[in-house]
Coordinates of C-alpha atoms (C1' of nucleotides) in Angstrom, one line a residue:
Chain R
M162 CA -0.1 0.2 -0.2
P163 CA 2.4 2.1 -1.6
L164 CA 1.5 6.5 -1.1
Y165 CA 3.6 8.5 -3.1
N166 CA 7.4 8.0 -3.3
G167 CA 7.1 4.3 -2.1
I168 CA 5.9 6.3 1.7
T169 CA 3.7 3.6 3.2
L170 CA 1.7 2.7 6.7
P171 CA 3.3 0.2 8.4
G172 CA 1.2 0.5 11.7
Q173 CA 3.8 0.3 13.6
P174 CA 7.7 2.0 14.3
D175 CA 9.4 2.4 11.3
L176 CA 12.4 5.5 10.8
E177 CA 13.2 4.3 7.4
N178 CA 9.7 5.1 6.2
I179 CA 9.9 7.9 8.6
R180 CA 13.5 8.9 7.2
R181 CA 12.0 8.5 3.5
L182 CA 9.5 11.3 4.7
D183 CA 11.4 13.7 6.3
L184 CA 14.2 14.1 3.1
S185 CA 11.3 14.3 0.4
I186 CA 10.7 17.5 1.3
L187 CA 13.8 19.2 1.6
P188 CA 13.7 19.9 -2.4
Q189 CA 11.0 22.3 -1.8
T190 CA 12.2 23.9 1.8
N191 CA 15.3 24.6 0.1
R192 CA 14.1 26.7 -2.8
M193 CA 11.4 28.3 -0.3
S194 CA 14.2 29.8 1.7
R195 CA 16.1 30.8 -1.5
V196 CA 13.1 32.6 -3.1
G197 CA 11.7 33.9 -0.4
V198 CA 8.4 35.7 0.5
A199 CA 7.5 39.3 -0.7
V200 CA 6.7 41.6 2.0
D201 CA 5.8 45.4 1.5
V202 CA 8.0 47.1 3.5
P203 CA 6.3 51.4 3.5
Y204 CA 3.0 49.5 4.5
L205 CA 4.5 47.8 7.6
Q206 CA 5.9 50.7 8.8
E207 CA 3.0 52.7 8.0
L208 CA 1.1 50.0 10.4
S209 CA 4.2 50.4 12.8
S210 CA 3.3 54.5 13.1
E211 CA -0.5 53.8 14.0
F212 CA 0.3 51.0 16.0
G213 CA 2.9 53.4 18.2
R214 CA 0.5 56.1 18.5
E215 CA -2.5 54.7 19.8
M216 CA 0.1 52.5 21.9
A217 CA 1.4 56.3 23.4
G218 CA -2.3 57.7 23.5
L219 CA -3.2 54.4 25.6
Q220 CA -0.4 54.1 27.6
K221 CA -1.4 57.7 28.8
D222 CA -4.4 56.3 29.8
I223 CA -3.4 53.5 31.4
A224 CA -1.2 56.4 33.9
S225 CA -4.6 58.7 34.4
Y226 CA -6.0 55.4 36.7
I227 CA -2.4 55.5 39.0
P228 CA -3.5 56.9 42.6
P229 CA -1.7 60.4 42.5
D230 CA -0.2 59.5 46.3
A231 CA 1.2 56.1 44.5
L232 CA 3.6 57.2 41.1
D233 CA 6.5 56.9 43.2
R234 CA 6.3 53.4 42.5
F235 CA 6.7 53.8 38.7
A236 CA 8.9 56.1 38.8
T237 CA 12.7 55.1 38.0
A238 CA 14.4 58.3 38.9
A239 CA 12.5 61.1 41.0
A240 CA 13.4 63.6 38.6
E241 CA 11.1 61.2 36.3
I242 CA 7.9 62.2 38.5
E243 CA 8.4 66.0 38.4
E244 CA 9.0 66.6 35.0
A245 CA 6.7 64.0 33.6
E246 CA 4.0 65.9 35.3
G247 CA 1.1 63.5 34.7
S248 CA 2.3 62.5 31.4
V249 CA 3.9 58.7 31.2
T250 CA 4.7 57.2 34.6
I251 CA 3.8 53.4 33.5
N252 CA 5.7 51.3 31.6
A253 CA 2.6 49.0 30.1
A254 CA 4.7 46.6 28.6
S255 CA 6.0 45.7 32.0
A256 CA 4.1 42.9 33.7
E257 CA 5.0 44.0 37.2
Q258 CA 3.8 47.1 36.6
I259 CA 0.8 46.1 35.4
R260 CA 0.3 43.5 38.4
V261 CA 1.3 46.5 41.0
L262 CA -1.6 48.9 39.6
L263 CA -4.7 46.2 39.4
F264 CA -3.8 44.2 42.1
D265 CA -2.3 45.9 44.0
L266 CA -3.3 49.6 43.8
L267 CA -7.1 49.5 42.2
K268 CA -7.5 46.3 44.2
V269 CA -9.0 44.5 41.6
G270 CA -10.4 40.8 41.7
Q271 CA -10.7 40.6 45.2
G272 CA -12.8 37.7 45.5
K273 CA -12.1 36.1 42.2
K274 CA -9.7 33.4 41.9
L275 CA -7.0 34.4 39.9
K276 CA -4.2 32.4 38.3
T277 CA -0.6 33.1 39.9
T278 CA 3.4 32.8 38.2
S279 CA 5.5 30.2 38.4
T280 CA 7.0 32.9 40.7
G281 CA 3.6 32.9 43.2
K282 CA 2.7 36.4 42.0
V283 CA -0.4 37.5 40.5
S284 CA -0.8 36.6 37.0
T285 CA -1.8 39.9 34.5
S286 CA -2.4 37.0 31.6
R287 CA -4.8 37.8 29.1
K288 CA -7.4 35.0 31.0
N289 CA -7.0 37.0 34.1
L290 CA -7.5 39.9 32.4
E291 CA -10.7 38.6 31.1
M292 CA -11.9 37.1 34.3
V293 CA -11.9 41.0 36.1
H294 CA -12.6 42.5 32.5
D295 CA -15.9 45.0 33.8
Q296 CA -14.2 45.8 37.4
H297 CA -12.2 48.5 36.1
P298 CA -12.2 51.2 33.1
V299 CA -8.3 50.2 33.0
I300 CA -8.4 46.8 32.3
P301 CA -9.6 47.1 28.5
L302 CA -6.9 49.6 27.6
I303 CA -4.6 47.5 28.9
Q304 CA -5.9 44.4 26.8
Q305 CA -5.7 46.9 24.1
Y306 CA -2.5 48.6 25.0
R307 CA -0.6 44.7 24.7
E308 CA -2.1 43.8 21.6
R309 CA -0.9 46.3 19.6
Q310 CA 2.4 46.2 21.3
K311 CA 2.3 42.5 20.5
L312 CA 2.1 43.0 16.7
K313 CA 4.0 46.2 16.7
T314 CA 7.0 45.1 18.1
T315 CA 6.9 40.6 16.7
Y316 CA 5.9 41.6 13.4
C317 CA 5.9 45.6 12.1
D318 CA 9.2 46.4 13.5
T319 CA 11.0 42.9 13.0
L320 CA 10.6 42.0 9.7
P321 CA 11.4 45.1 7.5
Q322 CA 14.4 44.7 9.2
T323 CA 15.3 41.1 7.2
A324 CA 13.7 42.0 3.8
I325 CA 16.6 41.9 1.7
L326 CA 16.0 43.8 -1.4
H327 CA 16.2 41.7 -4.5
P328 CA 17.8 42.8 -7.2
R329 CA 16.9 41.9 -11.0
G330 CA 18.5 38.8 -12.6
P331 CA 19.3 35.0 -12.0
C332 CA 19.1 35.3 -8.0
C333 CA 15.6 33.6 -8.1
P334 CA 13.4 33.1 -11.0
I335 CA 10.7 35.4 -10.2
C336 CA 12.8 38.1 -9.9
E337 CA 14.4 37.5 -13.8
L338 CA 11.5 38.5 -14.9
A339 CA 12.4 41.8 -16.3
H340 CA 9.1 43.4 -15.7
V341 CA 8.7 42.5 -11.7
E342 CA 9.8 45.4 -9.8
P343 CA 12.5 44.3 -7.0
T344 CA 11.1 43.4 -4.2
R345 CA 11.8 43.6 -0.8
R346 CA 11.9 39.3 0.6
L347 CA 12.3 37.3 3.5
H348 CA 14.1 34.5 3.5
T349 CA 13.3 32.7 6.5
T350 CA 14.9 29.4 7.7
W351 CA 13.4 26.1 7.8
L352 CA 13.7 23.5 10.8
T353 CA 12.4 20.3 9.2
T354 CA 13.1 17.9 12.1
R355 CA 13.3 20.1 15.0
A356 CA 9.4 19.3 16.5
I357 CA 9.0 15.8 17.9
T358 CA 5.9 16.2 16.1
G359 CA 7.1 15.9 12.8
R360 CA 5.8 19.2 12.6
I361 CA 8.4 21.6 10.4
Q362 CA 8.9 24.7 12.1
C363 CA 11.0 28.5 10.3
K364 CA 12.3 30.9 12.6
K365 CA 14.0 34.1 11.7
P366 CA 12.0 35.8 11.0
P367 CA 8.9 33.6 12.3
L368 CA 6.6 33.2 9.2
Q369 CA 4.5 30.8 10.6
T370 CA 3.1 32.9 13.8
I371 CA 1.8 35.4 11.0
P372 CA -1.1 37.2 12.7
I373 CA -5.4 36.2 11.3
R374 CA -7.5 35.7 14.4
S375 CA -8.1 38.9 15.3
D376 CA -9.0 41.7 13.5
I377 CA -6.1 44.3 13.8
G378 CA -3.6 41.5 13.3
S379 CA -4.6 40.3 9.9
R380 CA -4.3 43.8 8.9
I381 CA -0.1 42.3 9.0
R382 CA -0.7 39.1 7.1
A383 CA -2.0 41.8 4.3
A384 CA 1.4 42.9 4.4
F385 CA 2.5 39.9 2.6
I386 CA 2.0 40.2 -1.3
G387 CA 2.4 38.5 -4.7
S388 CA 5.2 40.2 -7.0
P389 CA 3.6 42.7 -9.8
G390 CA 1.6 40.2 -12.1
Y391 CA 1.7 37.2 -9.6
K392 CA -1.2 35.6 -7.4
I393 CA -0.8 34.2 -4.4
V394 CA -2.7 30.6 -4.1
S395 CA -2.9 29.1 -0.7
V396 CA -4.6 25.9 0.3
D397 CA -5.3 24.0 3.1
F398 CA -6.6 20.5 4.6
S399 CA -10.2 21.3 5.9
Q400 CA -10.6 20.0 9.6
M401 CA -7.8 17.5 9.1
E402 CA -7.0 17.0 12.6
I403 CA -10.4 15.6 13.3
R404 CA -10.7 13.6 10.6
D405 CA -7.1 12.2 11.7
L406 CA -9.0 11.2 15.0
A407 CA -12.3 10.1 13.6
H408 CA -9.5 8.0 11.1
L409 CA -7.2 7.0 14.0
A410 CA -10.0 6.1 16.9
A411 CA -12.6 4.7 14.1
A412 CA -15.1 6.2 15.3
R413 CA -18.2 6.0 13.5
S414 CA -21.1 8.7 13.8
M415 CA -17.9 11.1 13.1
I416 CA -16.6 9.1 9.8
S417 CA -20.2 9.0 8.9
V418 CA -20.8 12.8 9.3
Y419 CA -17.0 13.1 7.2
L420 CA -18.5 11.0 4.4
A421 CA -21.7 12.5 3.8
D422 CA -19.9 16.0 3.9
G423 CA -21.7 17.3 6.7
D424 CA -21.2 19.8 8.9
I425 CA -19.2 18.3 11.8
H426 CA -19.6 21.2 15.0
Q427 CA -23.5 21.3 14.0
S428 CA -23.3 17.6 14.2
T429 CA -22.3 17.5 17.4
A430 CA -23.9 19.9 19.0
M431 CA -27.0 17.9 17.8
K432 CA -25.7 14.6 19.3
A433 CA -24.3 15.8 22.6
F434 CA -27.3 18.0 23.3
G435 CA -29.4 15.8 22.2
I436 CA -31.4 18.7 19.5
A437 CA -33.3 16.6 16.6
D438 CA -34.0 20.0 14.3
P439 CA -30.9 21.6 13.0
A440 CA -32.8 25.2 12.9
Q441 CA -32.7 25.0 17.0
V442 CA -29.2 24.8 17.4
D443 CA -27.7 28.3 18.6
K444 CA -24.7 29.1 17.4
Y445 CA -23.5 30.3 20.6
K446 CA -24.8 27.9 23.2
H447 CA -24.5 25.1 21.2
R448 CA -21.8 25.0 18.1
L449 CA -19.5 27.1 20.2
P450 CA -18.9 24.5 22.7
S451 CA -19.0 21.9 20.0
K452 CA -16.8 23.6 18.0
R453 CA -14.2 24.3 20.7
V454 CA -14.2 20.4 22.4
N455 CA -14.1 18.9 18.4
F456 CA -11.1 20.9 18.0
G457 CA -9.6 20.7 21.5
I458 CA -10.0 16.7 22.7
Q459 CA -7.0 15.7 21.4
N460 CA -4.7 17.7 23.5
G461 CA -6.6 16.4 26.6
T462 CA -9.0 19.5 26.7
T463 CA -10.3 19.4 30.7
E464 CA -13.9 21.4 32.2
K465 CA -11.3 24.5 33.6
G466 CA -9.9 24.7 30.0
L467 CA -13.0 24.6 28.2
Y468 CA -14.4 26.6 30.5
A469 CA -11.3 29.1 30.2
Q470 CA -11.4 29.1 26.4
L471 CA -15.1 29.7 25.7
V472 CA -15.0 32.7 28.5
T473 CA -12.5 34.2 26.0
D474 CA -14.1 33.2 23.1
Y475 CA -17.2 35.0 24.4
W476 CA -15.5 37.9 24.9
A477 CA -13.5 37.8 21.7
A478 CA -17.3 38.4 19.9
S479 CA -17.9 41.5 22.6
M480 CA -20.2 39.3 24.8
P481 CA -20.5 38.6 28.3
P482 CA -20.0 34.9 29.3
P483 CA -23.3 33.4 30.0
D484 CA -24.5 32.4 33.5
W485 CA -25.1 29.0 32.6
L486 CA -21.3 28.7 31.8
T487 CA -19.8 27.0 34.4
E488 CA -17.0 24.8 34.6
D489 CA -19.5 22.4 36.7
W490 CA -21.6 22.7 32.7
C491 CA -18.2 22.3 30.9
K492 CA -17.6 18.8 32.3
Q493 CA -21.0 17.0 31.7
F494 CA -20.5 19.2 28.6
I495 CA -17.4 17.0 27.9
A496 CA -19.0 13.4 29.2
S497 CA -21.8 14.1 26.6
W498 CA -19.1 14.8 23.7
H499 CA -18.0 11.6 24.9
A500 CA -20.9 9.5 24.7
A501 CA -21.7 11.0 21.4
Y502 CA -18.9 9.5 20.0
P503 CA -17.9 6.6 22.1
E504 CA -14.9 4.7 20.1
V505 CA -12.8 8.0 21.4
Q506 CA -11.5 7.1 24.7
P507 CA -11.3 3.8 23.9
Y508 CA -8.7 5.0 21.6
F509 CA -6.6 7.2 24.1
E510 CA -7.1 4.3 26.4
T511 CA -4.7 2.5 24.0
Q512 CA -2.0 5.2 23.8
Y513 CA -2.0 5.5 27.1
Y514 CA -1.7 2.0 27.4
R515 CA 1.1 1.8 24.9
A516 CA 2.6 5.0 26.6
R517 CA 3.2 3.0 29.6
R518 CA 3.7 -0.6 28.5
Y519 CA 6.0 0.5 25.7
G520 CA 7.4 4.0 27.2
F521 CA 6.6 5.2 23.5
V522 CA 4.1 5.8 21.0
W523 CA 3.8 6.0 17.1
D524 CA 2.0 7.2 14.2
P525 CA 0.9 5.0 11.2
W526 CA 3.6 6.0 9.1
G527 CA 6.3 5.1 12.0
R528 CA 7.2 7.9 13.5
V529 CA 7.7 7.0 17.5
R530 CA 7.6 9.6 20.2
Y531 CA 9.4 8.5 23.7
I532 CA 7.0 9.0 27.1
P533 CA 9.6 8.7 29.9
Q534 CA 7.2 10.8 31.8
V535 CA 5.2 7.9 32.7
R536 CA 7.6 6.4 35.2
S537 CA 7.6 9.4 37.4
S538 CA 6.7 9.1 40.8
L539 CA 4.7 12.6 40.4
F540 CA 1.1 12.1 39.3
W541 CA 1.1 15.2 37.4
K542 CA 4.9 14.4 35.4
V543 CA 2.6 11.0 34.9
S544 CA -0.6 13.6 33.1
E545 CA 1.3 15.3 31.5
G546 CA 3.2 11.9 29.6
L547 CA 0.0 11.1 28.8
R548 CA -1.5 13.8 27.2
E549 CA 1.8 14.0 25.0
A550 CA 0.5 10.5 24.0
Q551 CA -3.0 11.6 23.6
N552 CA -1.8 14.4 21.0
F553 CA 0.8 12.8 19.2
A554 CA -0.7 10.7 16.7
V555 CA -3.2 13.2 15.4
T556 CA -0.4 15.6 15.3
A557 CA 2.0 13.7 13.9
S558 CA -0.1 12.3 11.3
N559 CA -1.6 15.7 10.4
A560 CA 2.3 16.9 10.0
E561 CA 2.8 13.5 7.2
Q562 CA 0.3 14.3 5.9
T563 CA 1.7 18.0 4.6
K564 CA 4.4 16.8 3.9
L565 CA 3.3 14.3 1.8
A566 CA 1.5 16.8 -0.2
M567 CA 4.3 19.4 -0.6
A568 CA 7.0 16.6 -1.9
E569 CA 4.3 16.1 -4.6
C570 CA 3.4 19.8 -5.2
E571 CA 6.8 20.4 -5.7
D572 CA 6.9 17.7 -8.4
E573 CA 4.0 19.5 -9.9
F574 CA 5.3 23.2 -9.6
D575 CA 8.4 21.3 -11.7
H576 CA 6.7 20.1 -14.0
L577 CA 4.9 23.5 -14.9
R578 CA 8.1 25.3 -14.8
S579 CA 9.6 22.9 -17.5
L580 CA 6.4 24.3 -19.3
S581 CA 7.6 28.0 -18.6
V582 CA 4.9 28.7 -15.9
R583 CA 6.3 30.7 -12.9
I584 CA 5.8 28.9 -9.9
E585 CA 7.2 28.7 -6.9
A586 CA 6.0 27.8 -3.2
L587 CA 6.5 30.1 -0.7
L588 CA 5.3 28.9 2.9
S589 CA 3.7 25.8 4.6
I590 CA 2.0 26.3 7.6
H591 CA 1.9 22.5 9.9
D592 CA -1.5 22.3 7.6
Q593 CA -1.0 24.5 4.4
I594 CA 0.8 25.6 1.6
I595 CA 1.5 29.2 -0.2
A596 CA 2.6 29.3 -3.2
E597 CA 2.9 32.0 -5.9
V598 CA 2.2 31.7 -9.6
E599 CA 2.0 34.0 -12.4
E600 CA -1.7 35.4 -11.9
D601 CA -2.6 33.4 -16.1
Y602 CA -2.2 30.3 -13.7
A603 CA -3.7 31.0 -10.7
A604 CA -6.8 28.9 -10.9
E605 CA -5.0 25.7 -13.0
V606 CA -2.4 25.8 -9.9
G607 CA -5.4 25.7 -7.0
E608 CA -6.3 23.3 -8.8
I609 CA -3.7 21.5 -9.2
V610 CA -2.5 21.7 -5.3
Q611 CA -6.1 20.9 -4.3
H612 CA -5.9 17.4 -6.0
V613 CA -2.9 16.7 -4.3
F614 CA -4.2 17.6 -0.5
D615 CA -7.6 15.7 -1.8
H616 CA -5.9 12.2 -2.7
V617 CA -2.9 12.5 -0.7
M618 CA -4.0 9.3 1.0
D619 CA -4.8 7.3 -2.2
D620 CA -3.1 4.5 -3.2
R621 CA -0.7 5.2 -5.8
E622 CA -1.6 1.5 -7.7
T623 CA -5.1 0.8 -6.6
G624 CA -6.6 4.2 -6.5
E625 CA -7.7 3.1 -3.0
R626 CA -8.1 5.5 -0.3
L627 CA -6.3 4.6 2.5
W628 CA -7.9 6.5 5.1
R629 CA -11.4 5.6 7.1
T630 CA -12.7 9.7 6.2
P631 CA -12.1 11.5 2.7
I632 CA -10.1 14.5 2.7
K633 CA -11.1 18.1 2.0
S634 CA -9.5 21.4 1.0
D635 CA -9.8 24.5 1.1
C636 CA -8.5 27.3 -1.5
E637 CA -7.8 31.1 -1.9
I638 CA -6.5 33.5 -5.0
L639 CA -5.0 36.7 -3.5
D640 CA -3.1 39.5 -4.2
R641 CA -2.3 40.0 -0.7
W642 CA -1.9 37.1 1.9
H643 CA -5.6 36.6 3.1
V644 CA -7.5 39.6 2.1
K645 CA -10.2 39.3 -0.5
E646 CA -10.7 41.9 -3.0
Chain K
dC298 C1' 27.3 44.9 27.5
dA299 C1' 25.8 39.4 27.1
dG300 C1' 23.5 36.3 28.6
dC301 C1' 19.3 34.5 31.5
dA302 C1' 14.4 33.5 33.9
dC303 C1' 10.3 35.5 33.5
dG304 C1' 6.0 37.1 31.4
dG305 C1' 3.6 36.9 28.1
dC306 C1' 1.8 35.8 23.4
dG307 C1' 1.5 35.2 17.9
dC308 C1' 0.5 30.4 15.4
dG309 C1' -1.7 25.6 13.9
Chain E
dA111 C1' -3.7 20.2 34.4
dC112 C1' -4.6 21.8 26.5
dC113 C1' -0.9 20.0 22.7
dG114 C1' 3.8 22.1 19.2
dC115 C1' 6.6 26.0 18.4
dG116 C1' 9.3 30.8 18.2
dC117 C1' 9.9 35.1 19.9
dC118 C1' 9.2 39.2 22.2
dG119 C1' 10.1 43.2 25.8
dT120 C1' 11.3 43.1 30.9
dG121 C1' 14.1 43.0 34.9
dC122 C1' 18.3 41.3 37.2
dT123 C1' 23.2 39.5 36.8
dG124 C1' 27.9 38.8 36.1

DNA sequence: CAGCACGGCGCG
DNA sequence: ACCGCGCCGTGCTG
């Protein structure tokens, strides 16, 4: 049962198979490093100053809430107080100073059970700030400052520094085109055998973490552009980790949803809440918790974790968390989830057993992860190891499938280049690949890449699908990354 | 000045 | 006590 390039599914530890898989992507990662990805530097610089202006205003507003008699707790030098005269006397980027302001001076969160840091102090993490969100008007200001500070320092200010100007000429195929203006490009470093799960990572710069989840953050993603005359083609697996869990656990009702091309979150909600009429499924009360558990169950979601996640979700949707949302409710819901998919917990138990019996677990391709913590005498260390064992095959399978798709896509791109089509892979982000292609061919390339994704688990000799769920991909064709026209 | 631990947070 | 990563600024130390 060979997949692409003779890679197989031995279903037991097989490092030779993994070696072939890990080597097969190197032509593409090497080429991606050399070609780089174009970035709009003036746009990022403008964004940086916009964030900088907003941060200065927010910092001043935050400082205005310092009780006048406590100004000296924030001044680094006595002179600063006098000349500052009501201007910045707090560094909003300092967790220590924010902690003093909120919890010592403003007495926020008195009755609440807030999380503490590893050193025993009350944490000012986003989760804690959400818990006390409505207790003081300064808290939203801190949240807004944090978001801008993260985006500005990590992305707006850093990316332009590492962007290299490509001259015209043979430095890379994209730049050879006479009509293409020289562009500034980022050349990240790909790490292909670093993550335990088999995922590939990149660093300097960290292009796999370009923002998208918040509206303000996705403006940074728009700085990534196709060269003039080119389109960005982005293809990703649709809900692949849930499909992988369905396959690995042989979860019958989950598999049948995918066979019918149904909506897994909707279907989960109906099963777990016992709802017969699809119209009765509420987006926030039923679908949102279902979605969170569908995505989080593989990582060992607990009632506490689910509760915290949903509180964050509600605030992100500008809604206060509803009264019925409690840790106890979350516990009940997770139990209902397992009742809806009864094969999943036994599958997890099998992974726990393997971790304990052999000291390692493996994925269907033969990648191995050692779980030495199961021999620990510390309960929490053992639990940590069991969660790693639970997660491993799902995440690793997803990584192997993406690597197979990458290697096969690069063959397709080589073929296209032999026909004088200008095309380059730019990035691979865990379950997706992003390429740059002459605009006349963008739609066709999108279809080719989607075909590779959708058939990645097909036996190359028989055409039989070697996975229990169908595989589905989504495709976007863009001028700027994740900005639709 | 560089190096480090910490708290915090970006993505899948 | 939710998995896997990389990286920012702060605050301290040598």
